[in-house]
Amino acid sequence: MTNDSLLLDASQRLEQALKYTSISEDAIESLKFPQTSLNVSIPVRMDDGSLQVFQGYRVRYDDTRGPGKGGVRYHPNVSMDEVQSLAFWMTFKCAALGLPFGGAKGGITVNPKALSRLELERLSRGYIDAIADFIGPDVDILAPDVYTNSMIMGWMMDEYNIIRRHICPAVVTGKPISMGGSLGREAATAMGAYFVIAAMLPKFDQVPQATTVAIQGFGNAGGILAELMFAAGYQVVAVSDSKGGIYAKQGLDIPSVRRRKEATRGIQEPYCDGSVCETKDYDLLTNEELLKLDVDVLIPAALENQITEVNAPDIKAKFIFEVANGPTTSAADKILESKGIYVFPDILVNAGGVTVSYFEWVQNRSGLYWVLEEVNQRLKSRIVEEAEHIWAIARDLTVPLRTAAYIHAISRLGEAISAKGTRDYYVNGHGKH
C-alpha cells in the first residue's frame, strides 16, 4: 500500500462502524477531514558545516474532546499522509480510552541513525521552533513515537520553554523523570498491551504456559512486552526487529535476548544499531516469515501495513494483538475475519502510552507526582475497563473487535460534537428547554 492511500484505508474503519451508530450527520461530517495540518521546513547546520533542510509535519485531526495529543515520529518514510493517518487513529484511541484529548501526530522525514547526537538535537529544537505557535499544553501535546525517546522529548520541552520564556512541562509527555516525566511512561505501551492480553485471553481458556507468542518489533514496546509475557509464563518463540528475527520452537530466553540486543549499541547512543538477529543461538527468520508462524498469539509491534491482503491468507495465529499503529490493512481485516482470527485493534491494545501520557500531563499541571505502583494500577484499571466495554459491544452486535472499538469511540466523539449543537437541534428544535 502506498502512503497516499493510508488515510483512505484508515477511514474505511470509520465507515464500517458508522453503520452501528446513530450519531448526527454533523458529527460524521466533522470527522471526515483533519482539522489542521502543518508542513514545515527545518534547516539544520550539519557537523561538517553544510546546511540540510528537513521536512516536518504536525496534524491535529480533531480537538472536540480536548487538546490534541500525539507523538512525533522520526523516520525516512514519514509523509503528510502518514501523519494524518496516525492523527486519525489517535483521535479514536483517545476517545476509546475516555481520555480528555483529541488526536494529533507529528513527524520528520529523516533517517535519525545517520545523524550525530548534536545534529539530532539541532533538528529536534528546530522542529519546535517551526511549530511552537501550533502546540501548547491546552492546544496540542507532543510525545515520543518511532525513533524518538525521552532525551528528544526533553530537548523539545526545553526549546518550547526558551521560546515561551517560562517553564511549561505539560507541553510534552514522555520526558525524562528529572524534567517532570512520569514514572511508568517508558514501559506504558507494553504494560497496557500486557494488561489487555492478560484480560482477554482467559475468555478463550488460553493459559500462559500453553500459549505460544511471536512478536514483530523488538523496540521499546515490543521488547518490554516480550519480557512481561516471558515473566508471566507465555512461550515467546519468535521476536524480530527491522533487520530480521530469531525463532526457537521451545521458546526464547527473552531477558538474554534483550541483553544481547542492548549490548550491540553504545550505552550513550540514542538509537540502536544492532539487531536481535545477530544473536546466534536460535534459528534466523525474516519479518515476513515471523508473521506466518503457527503460533497462538501474533503481536505486530513495528510499523503500519505489515499484514495485508497478500500475506493475510497465510496468517496462522488464533489471536492478533496490535501494538503497532495500523499494522493491518482493511483488506486484510476481511480475510482474517473469514479465517476466524480475533484481531484486538491498535486503538485499544497500544493505548497504554497515551493513557500514561495523560497521567503525566495531569501530574505536570497539578504539581503532584505518583509512585510507579499508582501509575500502573490506574493504567490497568482504565485500559481493562475499556477493553471489557469493547468486548461487550463486539459480542452484543456480533461485529469484529476493531469495529466495536470504533463504535465505542465514535459514540463518545458524537456526543461531544452534538453537545455544541447540530442541524437537528437548530432546524427541528430538538433539545429545547
CSV table of C-alpha atoms in Angstrom, one decimal:
chain,number,residue,atom,x,y,z
A,1,MET,CA,0.0,0.0,0.0
A,2,THR,CA,1.3,3.5,-0.9
A,3,ASN,CA,1.4,6.3,1.6
A,4,ASP,CA,-1.2,8.1,-0.5
A,5,SER,CA,-3.9,5.6,0.4
A,6,LEU,CA,-3.1,5.3,4.2
A,7,LEU,CA,-5.7,7.8,5.4
A,8,LEU,CA,-8.3,6.5,2.9
A,9,ASP,CA,-7.7,3.0,4.3
A,10,ALA,CA,-7.9,4.2,7.9
A,11,SER,CA,-11.2,6.0,7.1
A,12,GLN,CA,-12.8,2.7,6.0
A,13,ARG,CA,-12.8,1.6,9.6
A,14,LEU,CA,-14.9,4.7,10.4
A,15,GLU,CA,-17.4,3.9,7.7
A,16,GLN,CA,-17.9,0.4,8.9
A,17,ALA,CA,-18.5,1.4,12.5
A,18,LEU,CA,-21.0,4.2,11.5
A,19,LYS,CA,-23.4,1.5,10.4
A,20,TYR,CA,-23.9,0.6,14.0
A,21,THR,CA,-24.2,4.1,15.5
A,22,SER,CA,-26.8,6.9,15.4
A,23,ILE,CA,-24.5,10.0,15.7
A,24,SER,CA,-25.5,13.1,13.9
A,25,GLU,CA,-24.7,14.0,10.3
A,26,ASP,CA,-22.8,17.0,11.7
A,27,ALA,CA,-20.5,14.7,13.7
A,28,ILE,CA,-19.9,12.4,10.7
A,29,GLU,CA,-19.0,15.4,8.5
A,30,SER,CA,-16.7,16.8,11.2
A,31,LEU,CA,-14.7,13.5,11.4
A,32,LYS,CA,-14.1,13.2,7.7
A,33,PHE,CA,-11.1,15.5,7.5
A,34,PRO,CA,-8.2,16.6,9.7
A,35,GLN,CA,-8.8,19.9,11.5
A,36,THR,CA,-5.4,21.4,10.9
A,37,SER,CA,-2.3,20.3,9.0
A,38,LEU,CA,1.1,22.0,9.2
A,39,ASN,CA,4.1,21.3,6.9
A,40,VAL,CA,7.4,23.0,7.9
A,41,SER,CA,10.9,23.1,6.6
A,42,ILE,CA,13.6,22.7,9.2
A,43,PRO,CA,17.1,24.0,8.3
A,44,VAL,CA,19.9,22.2,10.2
A,45,ARG,CA,23.6,23.1,10.3
A,46,MET,CA,25.3,19.7,10.0
A,47,ASP,CA,28.6,18.8,11.7
A,48,ASP,CA,30.6,19.2,8.5
A,49,GLY,CA,29.3,22.8,8.1
A,50,SER,CA,26.8,22.1,5.4
A,51,LEU,CA,23.1,23.1,5.6
A,52,GLN,CA,20.5,20.4,5.2
A,53,VAL,CA,16.7,21.1,5.2
A,54,PHE,CA,14.3,18.5,6.6
A,55,GLN,CA,10.6,18.3,6.1
A,56,GLY,CA,8.5,18.3,9.3
A,57,TYR,CA,4.7,17.8,9.9
A,58,ARG,CA,2.2,18.3,12.6
A,59,VAL,CA,-1.5,17.4,12.3
A,60,ARG,CA,-4.3,18.0,14.7
A,61,TYR,CA,-7.2,15.8,13.5
A,62,ASP,CA,-9.9,16.7,16.0
A,63,ASP,CA,-10.0,18.5,19.3
A,64,THR,CA,-13.6,18.2,20.2
A,65,ARG,CA,-12.9,16.3,23.4
A,66,GLY,CA,-9.8,18.2,24.4
A,67,PRO,CA,-6.3,19.4,23.2
A,68,GLY,CA,-4.6,17.4,20.5
A,69,LYS,CA,-2.4,14.6,21.7
A,70,GLY,CA,0.1,12.5,19.7
A,71,GLY,CA,3.7,11.5,19.2
A,72,VAL,CA,6.5,12.8,17.0
A,73,ARG,CA,8.0,10.2,14.6
A,74,TYR,CA,11.5,10.3,13.0
A,75,HIS,CA,11.6,8.0,10.0
A,76,PRO,CA,12.7,8.2,6.4
A,77,ASN,CA,9.2,7.3,5.2
A,78,VAL,CA,7.3,9.9,7.2
A,79,SER,CA,4.9,11.8,5.0
A,80,MET,CA,1.9,14.1,5.5
A,81,ASP,CA,-0.5,11.3,4.6
A,82,GLU,CA,1.1,9.0,7.2
A,83,VAL,CA,1.0,11.7,9.9
A,84,GLN,CA,-2.7,12.5,9.1
A,85,SER,CA,-3.5,8.8,9.3
A,86,LEU,CA,-1.7,8.5,12.7
A,87,ALA,CA,-3.6,11.6,13.9
A,88,PHE,CA,-6.9,10.0,12.8
A,89,TRP,CA,-6.1,6.8,14.8
A,90,MET,CA,-5.1,8.9,17.8
A,91,THR,CA,-8.5,10.7,17.7
A,92,PHE,CA,-10.3,7.4,18.1
A,93,LYS,CA,-7.8,5.9,20.5
A,94,CYS,CA,-8.2,8.8,23.0
A,95,ALA,CA,-12.0,8.6,22.7
A,96,ALA,CA,-12.0,4.8,23.1
A,97,LEU,CA,-10.0,5.2,26.3
A,98,GLY,CA,-12.1,8.1,27.6
A,99,LEU,CA,-9.2,10.5,27.7
A,100,PRO,CA,-9.9,14.3,27.5
A,101,PHE,CA,-7.8,14.7,24.3
A,102,GLY,CA,-8.2,14.9,20.6
A,103,GLY,CA,-6.0,13.2,18.1
A,104,ALA,CA,-2.7,14.7,16.8
A,105,LYS,CA,0.6,13.4,15.4
A,106,GLY,CA,3.9,14.8,14.1
A,107,GLY,CA,6.9,13.6,12.3
A,108,ILE,CA,10.1,14.5,10.4
A,109,THR,CA,11.3,12.8,7.2
A,110,VAL,CA,14.8,11.7,8.4
A,111,ASN,CA,16.9,8.7,9.0
A,112,PRO,CA,17.9,9.5,12.6
A,113,LYS,CA,20.5,6.8,12.7
A,114,ALA,CA,22.5,8.8,10.2
A,115,LEU,CA,22.7,11.9,12.4
A,116,SER,CA,25.2,12.7,15.2
A,117,ARG,CA,23.8,13.5,18.6
A,118,LEU,CA,24.4,17.2,18.1
A,119,GLU,CA,22.7,17.1,14.7
A,120,LEU,CA,19.8,15.3,16.3
A,121,GLU,CA,19.4,17.9,19.0
A,122,ARG,CA,19.5,20.8,16.4
A,123,LEU,CA,16.9,19.0,14.4
A,124,SER,CA,14.6,18.5,17.4
A,125,ARG,CA,14.9,22.1,18.6
A,126,GLY,CA,14.4,23.3,15.0
A,127,TYR,CA,11.2,21.4,14.8
A,128,ILE,CA,9.9,23.1,17.9
A,129,ASP,CA,11.0,26.5,16.6
A,130,ALA,CA,8.9,25.8,13.5
A,131,ILE,CA,5.7,24.6,15.2
A,132,ALA,CA,5.8,26.5,18.6
A,133,ASP,CA,2.7,28.6,17.7
A,134,PHE,CA,0.9,25.4,16.8
A,135,ILE,CA,1.3,23.5,20.1
A,136,GLY,CA,0.8,24.0,23.9
A,137,PRO,CA,-0.5,22.2,27.0
A,138,ASP,CA,-4.0,23.4,26.2
A,139,VAL,CA,-3.7,23.1,22.4
A,140,ASP,CA,-1.6,20.2,21.3
A,141,ILE,CA,0.8,18.0,23.4
A,142,LEU,CA,3.7,16.1,22.0
A,143,ALA,CA,5.1,12.6,22.9
A,144,PRO,CA,7.7,10.1,21.7
A,145,ASP,CA,7.0,7.8,18.8
A,146,VAL,CA,9.1,5.7,16.4
A,147,TYR,CA,12.8,6.6,16.8
A,148,THR,CA,12.1,9.4,19.3
A,149,ASN,CA,12.8,9.0,23.1
A,150,SER,CA,12.8,10.8,26.4
A,151,MET,CA,16.0,12.7,25.6
A,152,ILE,CA,14.5,14.1,22.5
A,153,MET,CA,11.3,15.0,24.3
A,154,GLY,CA,13.5,16.8,26.9
A,155,TRP,CA,15.1,18.8,24.1
A,156,MET,CA,11.7,19.7,22.7
A,157,MET,CA,10.3,20.8,26.0
A,158,ASP,CA,13.4,22.9,26.8
A,159,GLU,CA,13.2,24.6,23.4
A,160,TYR,CA,9.5,25.4,24.0
A,161,ASN,CA,10.4,26.8,27.4
A,162,ILE,CA,13.0,29.1,25.9
A,163,ILE,CA,10.6,30.4,23.2
A,164,ARG,CA,7.8,31.0,25.7
A,165,ARG,CA,10.1,32.3,28.5
A,166,HIS,CA,8.5,30.2,31.2
A,167,ILE,CA,8.7,26.5,32.3
A,168,CYS,CA,5.9,24.5,30.7
A,169,PRO,CA,6.5,20.8,31.3
A,170,ALA,CA,2.9,19.8,30.2
A,171,VAL,CA,3.6,20.7,26.5
A,172,VAL,CA,5.5,17.4,26.1
A,173,THR,CA,5.0,13.9,27.7
A,174,GLY,CA,7.5,11.1,27.7
A,175,LYS,CA,10.1,13.4,29.2
A,176,PRO,CA,13.0,12.3,31.5
A,177,ILE,CA,11.8,11.9,35.0
A,178,SER,CA,14.1,14.7,36.2
A,179,MET,CA,12.3,17.1,33.9
A,180,GLY,CA,8.8,16.2,35.0
A,181,GLY,CA,8.3,12.9,33.3
A,182,SER,CA,6.0,10.3,34.8
A,183,LEU,CA,7.2,7.0,36.3
A,184,GLY,CA,6.0,4.1,34.1
A,185,ARG,CA,5.8,6.2,30.9
A,186,GLU,CA,8.6,4.4,29.1
A,187,ALA,CA,7.0,1.0,29.6
A,188,ALA,CA,3.4,2.2,29.3
A,189,THR,CA,2.6,1.0,25.8
A,190,ALA,CA,3.9,-2.5,26.6
A,191,MET,CA,2.3,-2.6,30.0
A,192,GLY,CA,-1.1,-1.5,28.6
A,193,ALA,CA,-0.9,-4.2,25.9
A,194,TYR,CA,0.0,-6.8,28.5
A,195,PHE,CA,-3.0,-5.8,30.7
A,196,VAL,CA,-5.3,-6.2,27.6
A,197,ILE,CA,-3.8,-9.6,26.7
A,198,ALA,CA,-4.0,-10.9,30.2
A,199,ALA,CA,-7.6,-9.8,30.5
A,200,MET,CA,-8.8,-11.1,27.1
A,201,LEU,CA,-7.0,-14.5,26.6
A,202,PRO,CA,-8.7,-16.2,29.6
A,203,LYS,CA,-12.0,-15.7,27.8
A,204,PHE,CA,-10.8,-18.3,25.3
A,205,ASP,CA,-9.3,-20.6,28.0
A,206,GLN,CA,-5.8,-19.7,27.0
A,207,VAL,CA,-3.4,-20.1,29.8
A,208,PRO,CA,0.1,-18.6,29.6
A,209,GLN,CA,2.1,-21.8,29.8
A,210,ALA,CA,0.2,-23.3,26.9
A,211,THR,CA,0.2,-20.1,24.7
A,212,THR,CA,2.9,-19.5,22.0
A,213,VAL,CA,3.7,-16.0,21.0
A,214,ALA,CA,5.5,-14.3,18.2
A,215,ILE,CA,6.4,-10.6,18.4
A,216,GLN,CA,7.3,-8.5,15.3
A,217,GLY,CA,9.2,-5.5,16.6
A,218,PHE,CA,11.7,-5.5,19.4
A,219,GLY,CA,12.0,-1.9,20.2
A,220,ASN,CA,10.7,-0.1,23.3
A,221,ALA,CA,7.1,-1.5,23.1
A,222,GLY,CA,7.8,-5.0,21.6
A,223,GLY,CA,10.9,-5.7,23.7
A,224,ILE,CA,9.3,-4.7,27.0
A,225,LEU,CA,6.1,-6.6,26.2
A,226,ALA,CA,8.2,-9.7,25.3
A,227,GLU,CA,9.8,-9.6,28.7
A,228,LEU,CA,6.5,-9.1,30.5
A,229,MET,CA,5.0,-12.1,28.7
A,230,PHE,CA,8.0,-14.2,29.3
A,231,ALA,CA,7.9,-13.4,33.0
A,232,ALA,CA,4.2,-14.4,33.1
A,233,GLY,CA,4.9,-17.8,31.6
A,234,TYR,CA,4.0,-17.3,28.0
A,235,GLN,CA,6.1,-19.2,25.4
A,236,VAL,CA,7.6,-16.4,23.3
A,237,VAL,CA,9.0,-18.4,20.4
A,238,ALA,CA,10.0,-15.6,18.0
A,239,VAL,CA,10.9,-11.9,18.0
A,240,SER,CA,12.3,-9.6,15.3
A,241,ASP,CA,13.5,-6.1,14.7
A,242,SER,CA,14.0,-4.1,11.4
A,243,LYS,CA,16.8,-6.4,10.3
A,244,GLY,CA,15.2,-9.8,11.0
A,245,GLY,CA,14.3,-12.1,13.7
A,246,ILE,CA,15.0,-15.3,15.7
A,247,TYR,CA,12.9,-18.4,16.4
A,248,ALA,CA,13.1,-21.2,18.9
A,249,LYS,CA,10.3,-23.8,19.0
A,250,GLN,CA,10.9,-24.4,22.7
A,251,GLY,CA,10.7,-20.7,23.5
A,252,LEU,CA,13.3,-17.9,23.7
A,253,ASP,CA,15.0,-16.7,26.9
A,254,ILE,CA,13.8,-13.2,26.4
A,255,PRO,CA,15.9,-11.5,29.1
A,256,SER,CA,19.0,-12.9,27.4
A,257,VAL,CA,17.9,-11.7,24.0
A,258,ARG,CA,17.2,-8.3,25.4
A,259,ARG,CA,20.7,-8.1,27.0
A,260,ARG,CA,22.3,-9.1,23.7
A,261,LYS,CA,20.2,-6.5,21.8
A,262,GLU,CA,21.3,-3.8,24.3
A,263,ALA,CA,24.9,-4.9,24.1
A,264,THR,CA,25.1,-4.1,20.4
A,265,ARG,CA,24.7,-0.3,21.0
A,266,GLY,CA,26.8,2.2,22.8
A,267,ILE,CA,25.5,3.0,26.3
A,268,GLN,CA,25.1,6.7,25.5
A,269,GLU,CA,23.7,6.3,21.9
A,270,PRO,CA,20.1,7.4,21.5
A,271,TYR,CA,19.4,4.7,18.9
A,272,CYS,CA,20.1,1.0,18.5
A,273,ASP,CA,22.3,0.0,15.6
A,274,GLY,CA,22.2,-3.7,16.4
A,275,SER,CA,19.7,-6.4,15.6
A,276,VAL,CA,18.2,-9.3,17.5
A,277,CYS,CA,19.0,-11.5,14.6
A,278,GLU,CA,22.7,-11.1,15.4
A,279,THR,CA,22.0,-13.5,18.3
A,280,LYS,CA,23.4,-16.8,17.1
A,281,ASP,CA,21.7,-19.3,19.5
A,282,TYR,CA,18.5,-19.6,17.5
A,283,ASP,CA,17.2,-20.1,14.0
A,284,LEU,CA,17.1,-16.9,11.9
A,285,LEU,CA,13.9,-15.8,10.1
A,286,THR,CA,12.6,-12.7,8.2
A,287,ASN,CA,9.9,-10.4,9.5
A,288,GLU,CA,7.6,-11.8,6.8
A,289,GLU,CA,8.3,-15.4,8.0
A,290,LEU,CA,7.6,-14.4,11.6
A,291,LEU,CA,4.1,-13.2,10.7
A,292,LYS,CA,3.2,-16.6,9.2
A,293,LEU,CA,4.4,-18.7,12.1
A,294,ASP,CA,2.0,-21.3,13.5
A,295,VAL,CA,1.5,-19.6,17.0
A,296,ASP,CA,-1.4,-18.8,19.2
A,297,VAL,CA,-0.7,-15.1,19.5
A,298,LEU,CA,0.8,-12.8,16.9
A,299,ILE,CA,1.9,-9.3,18.1
A,300,PRO,CA,2.8,-6.8,15.4
A,301,ALA,CA,4.7,-4.1,17.2
A,302,ALA,CA,6.7,-2.5,14.4
A,303,LEU,CA,5.3,-0.2,11.7
A,304,GLU,CA,1.9,0.1,9.9
A,305,ASN,CA,0.7,-2.1,7.0
A,306,GLN,CA,2.5,-5.3,7.9
A,307,ILE,CA,-0.4,-7.6,7.5
A,308,THR,CA,-2.0,-7.0,4.1
A,309,GLU,CA,-4.3,-8.9,1.7
A,310,VAL,CA,-1.1,-10.5,0.2
A,311,ASN,CA,0.0,-12.3,3.4
A,312,ALA,CA,-3.2,-12.4,5.4
A,313,PRO,CA,-4.2,-15.8,3.9
A,314,ASP,CA,-1.0,-17.3,5.3
A,315,ILE,CA,-1.5,-16.0,8.9
A,316,LYS,CA,-1.9,-18.9,11.2
A,317,ALA,CA,-2.2,-17.2,14.6
A,318,LYS,CA,-5.5,-17.5,16.5
A,319,PHE,CA,-5.2,-14.1,18.1
A,320,ILE,CA,-3.6,-10.8,16.9
A,321,PHE,CA,-2.9,-8.0,19.4
A,322,GLU,CA,-1.9,-4.9,17.5
A,323,VAL,CA,0.8,-3.0,19.4
A,324,ALA,CA,1.9,-1.0,16.3
A,325,ASN,CA,-0.3,1.7,14.8
A,326,GLY,CA,-2.2,0.4,11.8
A,327,PRO,CA,-0.3,-2.8,11.2
A,328,THR,CA,-3.3,-4.4,9.5
A,329,THR,CA,-4.9,-3.1,6.4
A,330,SER,CA,-8.7,-3.0,5.9
A,331,ALA,CA,-8.5,-5.6,3.1
A,332,ALA,CA,-6.5,-7.9,5.4
A,333,ASP,CA,-9.1,-7.5,8.1
A,334,LYS,CA,-11.8,-9.1,6.0
A,335,ILE,CA,-9.5,-12.1,5.3
A,336,LEU,CA,-8.6,-12.5,8.9
A,337,GLU,CA,-12.2,-12.3,9.9
A,338,SER,CA,-13.2,-15.0,7.4
A,339,LYS,CA,-10.4,-17.2,8.9
A,340,GLY,CA,-11.9,-16.8,12.4
A,341,ILE,CA,-8.9,-14.9,13.7
A,342,TYR,CA,-9.6,-12.5,16.6
A,343,VAL,CA,-7.9,-9.1,16.0
A,344,PHE,CA,-7.6,-6.9,19.0
A,345,PRO,CA,-7.2,-3.4,17.5
A,346,ASP,CA,-4.4,-0.9,17.9
A,347,ILE,CA,-6.6,1.9,19.3
A,348,LEU,CA,-7.2,-0.3,22.3
A,349,VAL,CA,-4.1,-2.5,22.6
A,350,ASN,CA,-1.4,0.2,22.3
A,351,ALA,CA,-3.3,2.9,24.2
A,352,GLY,CA,-1.2,2.4,27.3
A,353,GLY,CA,1.3,5.0,26.0
A,354,VAL,CA,-1.2,7.8,25.5
A,355,THR,CA,-3.0,6.9,28.8
A,356,VAL,CA,0.1,7.3,30.9
A,357,SER,CA,1.0,10.4,28.8
A,358,TYR,CA,-2.4,11.7,30.1
A,359,PHE,CA,-1.3,10.8,33.6
A,360,GLU,CA,2.0,12.7,33.1
A,361,TRP,CA,0.1,15.8,31.8
A,362,VAL,CA,-2.2,15.7,34.8
A,363,GLN,CA,0.8,15.4,37.2
A,364,ASN,CA,2.6,18.3,35.4
A,365,ARG,CA,-0.4,20.5,35.8
A,366,SER,CA,-1.2,19.6,39.4
A,367,GLY,CA,2.4,19.5,40.6
A,368,LEU,CA,1.7,16.2,42.4
A,369,TYR,CA,3.5,13.1,41.2
A,370,TRP,CA,2.6,9.5,41.6
A,371,VAL,CA,4.6,6.4,42.6
A,372,LEU,CA,5.0,3.7,39.9
A,373,GLU,CA,2.5,1.3,41.6
A,374,GLU,CA,-0.2,4.0,41.4
A,375,VAL,CA,0.6,4.8,37.7
A,376,ASN,CA,0.4,1.1,36.8
A,377,GLN,CA,-2.8,0.5,38.8
A,378,ARG,CA,-4.5,3.5,37.2
A,379,LEU,CA,-3.4,2.2,33.8
A,380,LYS,CA,-4.7,-1.3,34.4
A,381,SER,CA,-8.0,-0.1,35.7
A,382,ARG,CA,-8.7,2.2,32.8
A,383,ILE,CA,-7.5,0.0,29.9
A,384,VAL,CA,-9.1,-3.2,31.2
A,385,GLU,CA,-12.4,-1.4,31.8
A,386,GLU,CA,-12.4,-0.1,28.2
A,387,ALA,CA,-11.4,-3.5,26.8
A,388,GLU,CA,-14.3,-5.1,28.6
A,389,HIS,CA,-16.7,-2.4,27.1
A,390,ILE,CA,-15.3,-3.1,23.6
A,391,TRP,CA,-15.6,-6.9,24.1
A,392,ALA,CA,-19.2,-6.5,25.2
A,393,ILE,CA,-20.0,-4.4,22.1
A,394,ALA,CA,-18.4,-6.9,19.8
A,395,ARG,CA,-20.4,-9.7,21.4
A,396,ASP,CA,-23.7,-8.0,21.6
A,397,LEU,CA,-23.6,-6.6,18.0
A,398,THR,CA,-21.7,-9.6,16.5
A,399,VAL,CA,-19.1,-7.4,15.0
A,400,PRO,CA,-15.3,-7.6,14.8
A,401,LEU,CA,-13.4,-6.2,17.7
A,402,ARG,CA,-12.0,-3.4,15.6
A,403,THR,CA,-15.4,-2.3,14.6
A,404,ALA,CA,-16.5,-2.5,18.2
A,405,ALA,CA,-13.7,-0.2,19.3
A,406,TYR,CA,-14.6,2.4,16.7
A,407,ILE,CA,-18.3,2.2,17.7
A,408,HIS,CA,-17.2,2.8,21.3
A,409,ALA,CA,-15.0,5.8,20.3
A,410,ILE,CA,-17.5,7.3,17.8
A,411,SER,CA,-20.2,7.3,20.4
A,412,ARG,CA,-18.1,9.4,22.7
A,413,LEU,CA,-17.0,11.7,19.8
A,414,GLY,CA,-20.5,12.1,18.6
A,415,GLU,CA,-21.8,13.1,22.0
A,416,ALA,CA,-19.1,15.8,22.3
A,417,ILE,CA,-19.7,17.1,18.8
A,418,SER,CA,-23.5,17.1,19.2
A,419,ALA,CA,-23.2,19.0,22.6
A,420,LYS,CA,-22.2,22.0,20.6
A,421,GLY,CA,-25.4,21.9,18.5
A,422,THR,CA,-26.4,20.0,15.4
A,423,ARG,CA,-28.6,20.5,12.4
A,424,ASP,CA,-31.4,18.6,14.1
A,425,TYR,CA,-31.1,21.0,17.1
A,426,TYR,CA,-31.2,24.2,15.1
A,427,VAL,CA,-33.7,23.1,12.4
A,428,ASN,CA,-36.1,20.9,14.2
A,429,GLY,CA,-35.8,22.5,17.7
A,430,HIS,CA,-35.0,19.2,19.4
A,431,GLY,CA,-33.3,19.7,22.7
A,432,LYS,CA,-35.2,22.9,23.5
A,433,HIS,CA,-35.9,23.6,27.2
